[in-house]
PDB file of C-alpha atoms in Angstrom:
ATOM      1  CA  LEU A1167      -6.811  50.658  98.074  1.00 81.00           C
ATOM      2  CA  SER A1168      -5.040  53.841  97.030  1.00 90.00           C
ATOM      3  CA  ARG A1169      -3.121  52.013  94.300  1.00 91.00           C
ATOM      4  CA  LEU A1170      -6.274  50.162  93.178  1.00 92.00           C
ATOM      5  CA  ASN A1171      -8.205  53.389  92.699  1.00 93.00           C
ATOM      6  CA  SER A1172      -5.217  55.084  91.065  1.00 94.00           C
ATOM      7  CA  THR A1173      -5.050  52.173  88.611  1.00 94.00           C
ATOM      8  CA  ILE A1174      -8.792  52.278  87.901  1.00 94.00           C
ATOM      9  CA  LYS A1175      -8.496  56.007  87.182  1.00 95.00           C
ATOM     10  CA  GLU A1176      -5.444  55.519  84.948  1.00 93.00           C
ATOM     11  CA  VAL A1177      -6.979  52.614  83.015  1.00 94.00           C
ATOM     12  CA  THR A1178     -10.264  54.515  82.529  1.00 94.00           C
ATOM     13  CA  GLU A1179      -8.379  57.439  80.999  1.00 94.00           C
ATOM     14  CA  LEU A1180      -6.387  55.089  78.742  1.00 93.00           C
ATOM     15  CA  TYR A1181      -9.554  53.349  77.529  1.00 93.00           C
ATOM     16  CA  ASN A1182     -11.167  56.707  76.767  1.00 92.00           C
ATOM     17  CA  SER A1183      -8.077  57.645  74.731  1.00 92.00           C
ATOM     18  CA  TYR A1184      -8.134  54.273  72.844  1.00 89.00           C
ATOM     19  CA  ARG A1185      -4.628  53.473  74.133  1.00 91.00           C
ATOM     20  CA  TYR A1186      -5.293  49.773  74.570  1.00 88.00           C
ATOM     21  CA  PRO A1187      -1.676  48.483  74.710  1.00 90.00           C
ATOM     22  CA  GLU A1188      -1.050  50.866  77.609  1.00 94.00           C
ATOM     23  CA  VAL A1189      -4.181  49.556  79.328  1.00 92.00           C
ATOM     24  CA  ILE A1190      -2.604  46.101  79.499  1.00 92.00           C
ATOM     25  CA  GLN A1191       0.714  47.525  80.710  1.00 94.00           C
ATOM     26  CA  ALA A1192      -0.976  49.488  83.503  1.00 94.00           C
ATOM     27  CA  ILE A1193      -3.030  46.514  84.719  1.00 94.00           C
ATOM     28  CA  GLU A1194      -0.049  44.158  84.464  1.00 94.00           C
ATOM     29  CA  LYS A1195       2.105  46.553  86.496  1.00 93.00           C
ATOM     30  CA  PHE A1196      -0.593  46.775  89.176  1.00 93.00           C
ATOM     31  CA  LEU A1197      -1.108  42.991  89.399  1.00 93.00           C
ATOM     32  CA  VAL A1198       2.556  41.978  89.257  1.00 91.00           C
ATOM     33  CA  GLU A1199       4.365  44.779  91.070  1.00 88.00           C
ATOM     34  CA  ASP A1200       1.752  46.143  93.472  1.00 90.00           C
ATOM     35  CA  VAL A1201      -0.359  43.074  94.286  1.00 91.00           C
ATOM     36  CA  SER A1202       1.779  39.972  93.766  1.00 89.00           C
ATOM     37  CA  LYS A1203       5.296  41.143  94.623  1.00 85.00           C
ATOM     38  CA  THR A1204       4.297  43.625  97.313  1.00 85.00           C
ATOM     39  CA  TYR A1205       0.854  43.403  98.902  1.00 87.00           C
ATOM     40  CA  ILE A1206       0.587  39.594  99.009  1.00 86.00           C
ATOM     41  CA  LYS A1207       3.987  39.322 100.706  1.00 83.00           C
ATOM     42  CA  ILE A1208       3.033  41.891 103.322  1.00 83.00           C
ATOM     43  CA  ILE A1209      -0.351  40.346 104.247  1.00 81.00           C
ATOM     44  CA  ARG A1210       0.664  36.693 103.852  1.00 74.00           C
ATOM     45  CA  GLU A1211       0.304  35.986 107.572  1.00 69.00           C
ATOM     46  CA  ARG A1212      -3.155  37.569 107.802  1.00 71.00           C
ATOM     47  CA  SER A1213      -4.750  36.976 104.404  1.00 67.00           C
ATOM     48  CA  ASP A1214      -8.052  35.985 106.026  1.00 71.00           C
ATOM     49  CA  GLU A1215      -8.305  39.392 107.700  1.00 76.00           C
ATOM     50  CA  VAL A1216      -8.026  41.294 104.421  1.00 83.00           C
ATOM     51  CA  TYR A1217     -10.283  39.051 102.316  1.00 86.00           C
ATOM     52  CA  ASP A1218     -12.623  41.944 101.451  1.00 89.00           C
ATOM     53  CA  VAL A1219      -9.742  44.008 100.080  1.00 90.00           C
ATOM     54  CA  LEU A1220      -8.399  41.088  98.028  1.00 90.00           C
ATOM     55  CA  ASN A1221     -11.892  40.389  96.716  1.00 92.00           C
ATOM     56  CA  GLU A1222     -12.361  44.024  95.688  1.00 93.00           C
ATOM     57  CA  ILE A1223      -9.050  43.873  93.832  1.00 94.00           C
ATOM     58  CA  ARG A1224     -10.078  40.639  92.100  1.00 94.00           C
ATOM     59  CA  ILE A1225     -13.513  41.862  90.977  1.00 96.00           C
ATOM     60  CA  SER A1226     -12.290  45.292  89.874  1.00 95.00           C
ATOM     61  CA  THR A1227      -9.431  43.751  87.877  1.00 95.00           C
ATOM     62  CA  LEU A1228     -11.810  41.376  86.088  1.00 96.00           C
ATOM     63  CA  LYS A1229     -13.964  44.327  85.057  1.00 96.00           C
ATOM     64  CA  LEU A1230     -10.942  46.279  83.815  1.00 95.00           C
ATOM     65  CA  LEU A1231      -9.751  43.322  81.740  1.00 94.00           C
ATOM     66  CA  ALA A1232     -13.164  42.307  80.378  1.00 94.00           C
ATOM     67  CA  ALA A1233     -12.853  44.456  77.251  1.00 90.00           C
ATOM     68  CA  VAL A1234      -9.500  42.986  76.193  1.00 90.00           C
ATOM     69  CA  ILE A1235      -9.847  39.338  77.294  1.00 93.00           C
ATOM     70  CA  PRO A1236     -13.651  38.881  77.255  1.00 95.00           C
ATOM     71  CA  PHE A1237     -13.873  35.088  77.288  1.00 96.00           C
ATOM     72  CA  MET A1238     -11.362  34.401  80.045  1.00 96.00           C
ATOM     73  CA  THR A1239     -12.789  37.081  82.341  1.00 96.00           C
ATOM     74  CA  GLU A1240     -16.302  35.777  81.711  1.00 97.00           C
ATOM     75  CA  LYS A1241     -15.260  32.219  82.630  1.00 97.00           C
ATOM     76  CA  ILE A1242     -13.733  33.420  85.916  1.00 96.00           C
ATOM     77  CA  TRP A1243     -16.794  35.591  86.564  1.00 96.00           C
ATOM     78  CA  GLN A1244     -19.153  32.629  86.169  1.00 97.00           C
ATOM     79  CA  GLU A1245     -17.035  30.590  88.594  1.00 96.00           C
ATOM     80  CA  LEU A1246     -17.316  33.419  91.128  1.00 96.00           C
ATOM     81  CA  ARG A1247     -21.063  33.619  90.470  1.00 96.00           C
ATOM     82  CA  GLU A1248     -21.487  29.931  91.266  1.00 95.00           C
ATOM     83  CA  LYS A1249     -19.823  30.610  94.617  1.00 94.00           C
ATOM     84  CA  LYS A1250     -22.150  33.623  95.119  1.00 94.00           C
ATOM     85  CA  ILE A1251     -19.206  36.015  95.258  1.00 94.00           C
ATOM     86  CA  VAL A1252     -20.681  38.187  92.473  1.00 94.00           C
ATOM     87  CA  LYS A1253     -24.339  38.749  91.578  1.00 94.00           C
ATOM     88  CA  GLU A1254     -24.398  40.064  88.011  1.00 95.00           C
ATOM     89  CA  GLU A1255     -25.160  37.490  85.313  1.00 96.00           C
ATOM     90  CA  SER A1256     -22.090  38.478  83.321  1.00 96.00           C
ATOM     91  CA  VAL A1257     -18.951  40.540  83.807  1.00 96.00           C
ATOM     92  CA  HIS A1258     -20.052  42.387  80.656  1.00 96.00           C
ATOM     93  CA  LEU A1259     -23.323  43.361  82.342  1.00 95.00           C
ATOM     94  CA  SER A1260     -21.628  44.673  85.489  1.00 95.00           C
ATOM     95  CA  ASN A1261     -20.886  48.319  86.234  1.00 95.00           C
ATOM     96  CA  TRP A1262     -17.469  49.797  85.537  1.00 95.00           C
ATOM     97  CA  PRO A1263     -15.359  49.994  88.735  1.00 94.00           C
ATOM     98  CA  LYS A1264     -16.095  53.177  90.636  1.00 92.00           C
ATOM     99  CA  ILE A1265     -13.185  55.550  91.154  1.00 93.00           C
ATOM    100  CA  GLU A1266     -13.082  56.539  94.823  1.00 92.00           C
ATOM    101  CA  GLU A1267     -11.002  59.698  94.711  1.00 92.00           C
ATOM    102  CA  LYS A1268     -10.983  60.014  98.510  1.00 92.00           C
ATOM    103  CA  LYS A1269      -9.030  56.751  98.768  1.00 92.00           C
ATOM    104  CA  ILE A1270      -6.259  57.942  96.449  1.00 93.00           C
ATOM    105  CA  ASP A1271      -3.312  59.127  98.531  1.00 92.00           C
ATOM    106  CA  LYS A1272      -0.381  60.080  96.315  1.00 92.00           C
ATOM    107  CA  LYS A1273       1.763  61.041  99.297  1.00 91.00           C
ATOM    108  CA  LEU A1274       1.269  57.567 100.805  1.00 89.00           C
ATOM    109  CA  GLU A1275       2.046  55.922  97.464  1.00 90.00           C
ATOM    110  CA  GLN A1276       5.298  57.891  97.269  1.00 91.00           C
ATOM    111  CA  GLU A1277       6.182  56.957 100.858  1.00 92.00           C
ATOM    112  CA  PHE A1278       5.450  53.331 100.079  1.00 90.00           C
ATOM    113  CA  TRP A1279       7.822  53.511  97.118  1.00 91.00           C
ATOM    114  CA  TYR A1280      10.561  54.439  99.595  1.00 93.00           C
ATOM    115  CA  VAL A1281       9.535  51.492 101.804  1.00 94.00           C
ATOM    116  CA  LEU A1282       9.845  49.082  98.889  1.00 92.00           C
ATOM    117  CA  ARG A1283      13.224  50.561  97.941  1.00 93.00           C
ATOM    118  CA  ILE A1284      14.508  50.102 101.511  1.00 95.00           C
ATOM    119  CA  ILE A1285      13.205  46.515 101.628  1.00 94.00           C
ATOM    120  CA  GLU A1286      14.842  45.733  98.292  1.00 93.00           C
ATOM    121  CA  MET A1287      18.181  47.079  99.527  1.00 95.00           C
ATOM    122  CA  GLY A1288      17.783  45.266 102.850  1.00 95.00           C
ATOM    123  CA  LEU A1289      17.195  41.928 101.145  1.00 94.00           C
ATOM    124  CA  ALA A1290      20.213  42.491  98.912  1.00 95.00           C
ATOM    125  CA  GLU A1291      22.333  43.241 101.989  1.00 95.00           C
ATOM    126  CA  ARG A1292      21.179  39.971 103.610  1.00 94.00           C
ATOM    127  CA  ASP A1293      22.309  38.107 100.499  1.00 95.00           C
ATOM    128  CA  LYS A1294      25.622  39.916 100.672  1.00 94.00           C
ATOM    129  CA  ILE A1295      26.291  38.905 104.287  1.00 93.00           C
ATOM    130  CA  HIS A1296      24.869  35.388 103.713  1.00 92.00           C
ATOM    131  CA  ILE A1297      22.195  35.489 106.421  1.00 90.00           C
ATOM    132  CA  GLY A1298      18.840  34.086 105.279  1.00 87.00           C
ATOM    133  CA  LEU A1299      15.635  36.031 105.771  1.00 88.00           C
ATOM    134  CA  ARG A1300      14.194  33.467 108.182  1.00 84.00           C
ATOM    135  CA  TRP A1301      16.901  34.256 110.714  1.00 88.00           C
ATOM    136  CA  PRO A1302      15.886  37.319 112.760  1.00 92.00           C
ATOM    137  CA  LEU A1303      18.424  40.068 113.387  1.00 94.00           C
ATOM    138  CA  ALA A1304      18.526  42.554 116.244  1.00 94.00           C
ATOM    139  CA  ARG A1305      18.782  45.789 114.294  1.00 94.00           C
ATOM    140  CA  ALA A1306      18.794  47.347 110.844  1.00 96.00           C
ATOM    141  CA  ILE A1307      20.594  50.674 110.491  1.00 96.00           C
ATOM    142  CA  ILE A1308      18.835  52.550 107.700  1.00 96.00           C
ATOM    143  CA  GLY A1309      20.215  55.681 106.084  1.00 95.00           C
ATOM    144  CA  HIS A1310      17.445  57.782 104.537  1.00 94.00           C
ATOM    145  CA  TYR A1311      16.631  61.442 104.074  1.00 93.00           C
ATOM    146  CA  LYS A1312      13.986  61.212 106.816  1.00 92.00           C
ATOM    147  CA  LYS A1313      12.517  58.820 109.367  1.00 93.00           C
ATOM    148  CA  LEU A1314       9.387  57.083 108.079  1.00 92.00           C
ATOM    149  CA  GLU A1315       6.107  56.809 109.964  1.00 91.00           C
ATOM    150  CA  LYS A1316       5.552  53.981 112.481  1.00 93.00           C
ATOM    151  CA  GLU A1317       3.068  52.057 110.313  1.00 91.00           C
ATOM    152  CA  LEU A1318       5.521  52.034 107.399  1.00 93.00           C
ATOM    153  CA  GLU A1319       8.357  51.134 109.761  1.00 94.00           C
ATOM    154  CA  LYS A1320       6.386  48.074 110.914  1.00 93.00           C
ATOM    155  CA  ILE A1321       6.270  46.830 107.319  1.00 93.00           C
ATOM    156  CA  ILE A1322      10.050  47.183 106.988  1.00 95.00           C
ATOM    157  CA  LEU A1323      10.601  45.394 110.320  1.00 95.00           C
ATOM    158  CA  SER A1324       8.419  42.498 109.175  1.00 91.00           C
ATOM    159  CA  GLN A1325       9.804  42.183 105.647  1.00 93.00           C
ATOM    160  CA  LEU A1326      13.456  42.393 106.736  1.00 94.00           C
ATOM    161  CA  ASN A1327      12.845  40.287 109.880  1.00 94.00           C
ATOM    162  CA  VAL A1328      14.565  42.635 112.306  1.00 95.00           C
ATOM    163  CA  LYS A1329      13.563  43.643 115.835  1.00 94.00           C
ATOM    164  CA  LYS A1330      14.495  47.319 115.676  1.00 95.00           C
ATOM    165  CA  ILE A1331      15.336  50.035 113.166  1.00 96.00           C
ATOM    166  CA  ILE A1332      17.906  52.737 113.787  1.00 96.00           C
ATOM    167  CA  TRP A1333      17.334  55.695 111.441  1.00 96.00           C
ATOM    168  CA  LYS A1334      20.255  57.797 110.276  1.00 95.00           C
ATOM    169  CA  ILE A1335      19.477  60.950 108.299  1.00 94.00           C
ATOM    170  CA  SER A1336      21.364  60.651 105.027  1.00 91.00           C
ATOM    171  CA  LYS A1337      21.114  61.806 101.417  1.00 89.00           C
ATOM    172  CA  GLU A1338      21.901  58.255 100.334  1.00 91.00           C
ATOM    173  CA  THR A1339      19.520  55.411 101.150  1.00 92.00           C
ATOM    174  CA  LYS A1340      21.464  52.521 102.654  1.00 94.00           C
ATOM    175  CA  VAL A1341      20.764  49.462 104.830  1.00 96.00           C
ATOM    176  CA  GLU A1342      23.194  47.804 107.226  1.00 95.00           C
ATOM    177  CA  TYR A1343      22.643  45.155 109.913  1.00 95.00           C
ATOM    178  CA  ASP A1344      23.739  44.338 113.421  1.00 93.00           C
ATOM    179  CA  THR A1345      24.644  40.710 112.711  1.00 91.00           C
ATOM    180  CA  LYS A1346      25.260  39.561 116.281  1.00 90.00           C
ATOM    181  CA  LEU A1347      23.025  36.545 116.996  1.00 84.00           C
ATOM    182  CA  THR A1348      21.802  36.276 120.593  1.00 88.00           C
ATOM    183  CA  PRO A1349      20.478  32.941 121.969  1.00 87.00           C
ATOM    184  CA  GLU A1350      16.937  34.357 121.704  1.00 88.00           C
ATOM    185  CA  LEU A1351      17.359  35.302 118.049  1.00 90.00           C
ATOM    186  CA  GLU A1352      18.970  31.953 117.293  1.00 87.00           C
ATOM    187  CA  ALA A1353      16.034  30.115 118.909  1.00 89.00           C
ATOM    188  CA  GLU A1354      13.549  32.104 116.839  1.00 90.00           C
ATOM    189  CA  GLY A1355      15.517  31.325 113.700  1.00 89.00           C
ATOM    190  CA  TYR A1356      15.417  27.573 114.428  1.00 88.00           C
ATOM    191  CA  ALA A1357      11.666  27.790 115.106  1.00 90.00           C
ATOM    192  CA  ARG A1358      11.008  29.586 111.832  1.00 89.00           C
ATOM    193  CA  GLU A1359      13.144  27.153 109.842  1.00 88.00           C
ATOM    194  CA  MET A1360      11.476  24.156 111.508  1.00 89.00           C
ATOM    195  CA  SER A1361       8.053  25.612 110.734  1.00 91.00           C
ATOM    196  CA  ARG A1362       9.073  26.080 107.106  1.00 89.00           C
ATOM    197  CA  GLN A1363      10.162  22.450 106.800  1.00 91.00           C
ATOM    198  CA  VAL A1364       6.914  21.208 108.358  1.00 92.00           C
ATOM    199  CA  GLN A1365       4.882  23.412 106.026  1.00 90.00           C
ATOM    200  CA  ALA A1366       6.780  22.025 103.032  1.00 91.00           C
ATOM    201  CA  PHE A1367       6.058  18.471 104.226  1.00 91.00           C
ATOM    202  CA  ARG A1368       2.369  19.325 104.721  1.00 91.00           C
ATOM    203  CA  LYS A1369       2.249  20.537 101.130  1.00 90.00           C
ATOM    204  CA  LYS A1370       3.962  17.371  99.917  1.00 91.00           C
ATOM    205  CA  LEU A1371       1.305  15.303 101.718  1.00 91.00           C
ATOM    206  CA  GLY A1372      -1.446  17.312 100.043  1.00 90.00           C
ATOM    207  CA  LEU A1373      -2.897  18.668 103.305  1.00 90.00           C
ATOM    208  CA  ARG A1374      -5.222  21.667 103.258  1.00 87.00           C
ATOM    209  CA  LYS A1375      -4.454  24.837 105.189  1.00 83.00           C
ATOM    210  CA  GLU A1376      -7.228  24.084 107.708  1.00 85.00           C
ATOM    211  CA  SER A1377      -6.164  20.444 108.230  1.00 90.00           C
ATOM    212  CA  GLU A1378      -4.903  19.944 111.790  1.00 91.00           C
ATOM    213  CA  ILE A1379      -1.978  17.648 112.494  1.00 92.00           C
ATOM    214  CA  GLU A1380      -0.152  16.065 115.399  1.00 92.00           C
ATOM    215  CA  LEU A1381       3.507  16.998 115.148  1.00 91.00           C
ATOM    216  CA  PHE A1382       6.428  14.975 116.527  1.00 91.00           C
ATOM    217  CA  ILE A1383       9.920  16.425 116.265  1.00 86.00           C
ATOM    218  CA  PHE A1384      12.951  14.241 116.865  1.00 86.00           C
ATOM    219  CA  SER A1385      15.715  16.279 118.487  1.00 82.00           C
ATOM    220  CA  ASP A1386      18.459  16.154 121.062  1.00 82.00           C
ATOM    221  CA  GLU A1387      18.047  17.851 124.448  1.00 84.00           C
ATOM    222  CA  GLU A1388      20.093  20.885 123.445  1.00 83.00           C
ATOM    223  CA  LEU A1389      17.870  21.732 120.453  1.00 82.00           C
ATOM    224  CA  LYS A1390      14.742  21.037 122.478  1.00 84.00           C
ATOM    225  CA  LYS A1391      15.817  23.549 125.135  1.00 84.00           C
ATOM    226  CA  ILE A1392      16.624  26.148 122.472  1.00 82.00           C
ATOM    227  CA  ILE A1393      13.187  26.128 120.835  1.00 83.00           C
ATOM    228  CA  GLU A1394      10.958  25.038 123.754  1.00 85.00           C
ATOM    229  CA  LYS A1395       9.742  28.617 124.245  1.00 87.00           C
ATOM    230  CA  TRP A1396       8.675  28.740 120.596  1.00 90.00           C
ATOM    231  CA  LYS A1397       6.447  25.679 120.823  1.00 90.00           C
ATOM    232  CA  GLY A1398       3.245  27.753 120.516  1.00 91.00           C
ATOM    233  CA  PHE A1399       4.664  29.627 117.513  1.00 91.00           C
ATOM    234  CA  ILE A1400       5.475  26.367 115.698  1.00 92.00           C
ATOM    235  CA  MET A1401       2.045  24.908 116.474  1.00 92.00           C
ATOM    236  CA  LYS A1402       0.271  27.983 115.133  1.00 90.00           C
ATOM    237  CA  ARG A1403       2.413  28.181 112.013  1.00 88.00           C
ATOM    238  CA  THR A1404       1.923  24.495 111.195  1.00 91.00           C
ATOM    239  CA  ASN A1405      -1.706  24.204 112.405  1.00 91.00           C
ATOM    240  CA  SER A1406      -0.744  21.508 114.910  1.00 92.00           C
ATOM    241  CA  LYS A1407      -3.125  20.531 117.692  1.00 92.00           C
ATOM    242  CA  ARG A1408      -0.315  18.658 119.425  1.00 91.00           C
ATOM    243  CA  LEU A1409       3.463  18.976 119.433  1.00 91.00           C
ATOM    244  CA  GLU A1410       5.911  16.674 121.166  1.00 89.00           C
ATOM    245  CA  PHE A1411       9.686  16.596 121.118  1.00 85.00           C
ATOM    246  CA  LEU A1412      11.044  13.052 120.963  1.00 83.00           C
ATOM    247  CA  SER A1413      14.581  12.113 121.928  1.00 77.00           C
ATOM    248  CA  LYS A1414      16.960  10.776 119.361  1.00 64.00           C
ATOM    249  CA  ASN A1415      20.268   9.029 119.858  1.00 59.00           C
ATOM    250  CA  VAL A1416      23.229  11.222 119.118  1.00 47.00           C
ATOM    251  CA  THR A1417      26.365   9.387 118.089  1.00 47.00           C
TER     252      THR A1417
END
């Protein structure tokens, strides 16, 4: 919410200065860089938990854009009104988004910039060593001028799919990996990849997120043993009420 309120404050000042092209640039940067490329990726696994935050972003953004794209924002507003998400009869009759100064944390925003930089470098390093993001790794060795706080470290762990971070104080920010794959990490990688394939098939079938399925996976005994411990993970990821491994003939 810090970035949302910072954006509301910035856009308000730009409107008051009649700098309309910069208004669009500021809102676009917030929606594309901050929300779509960053926040959505981070909360993808728990989007239901942060619905109120996402809704506040949606409503505030509509209000900010109403002056420059009045008809489109009004159409979206009326759709939200039908669903009883907003109360005002029109976006143009609603109050301007309130700037909550107490929620603006410039230090946190700066720290988060470092987090995003580290993640970007970490993803590039994965491409370089040809290990996909779905395959977990034991450690990331991160060179940075200081160790980041635990909450920010958790985001890096999740986005780079590593189990542990080793911080090395350095003037140059750099990310390296321990690429040794243990049987446990390999099993998790198979489970994640299998879940991805099932999710893709669900989408192809036109199933809704809440639609439960019965899942049958054809595999040999070796693969079954590898991912047996991840059965619950696969079921949760694919919204399966039942999962069975079926034998297949191996020639």
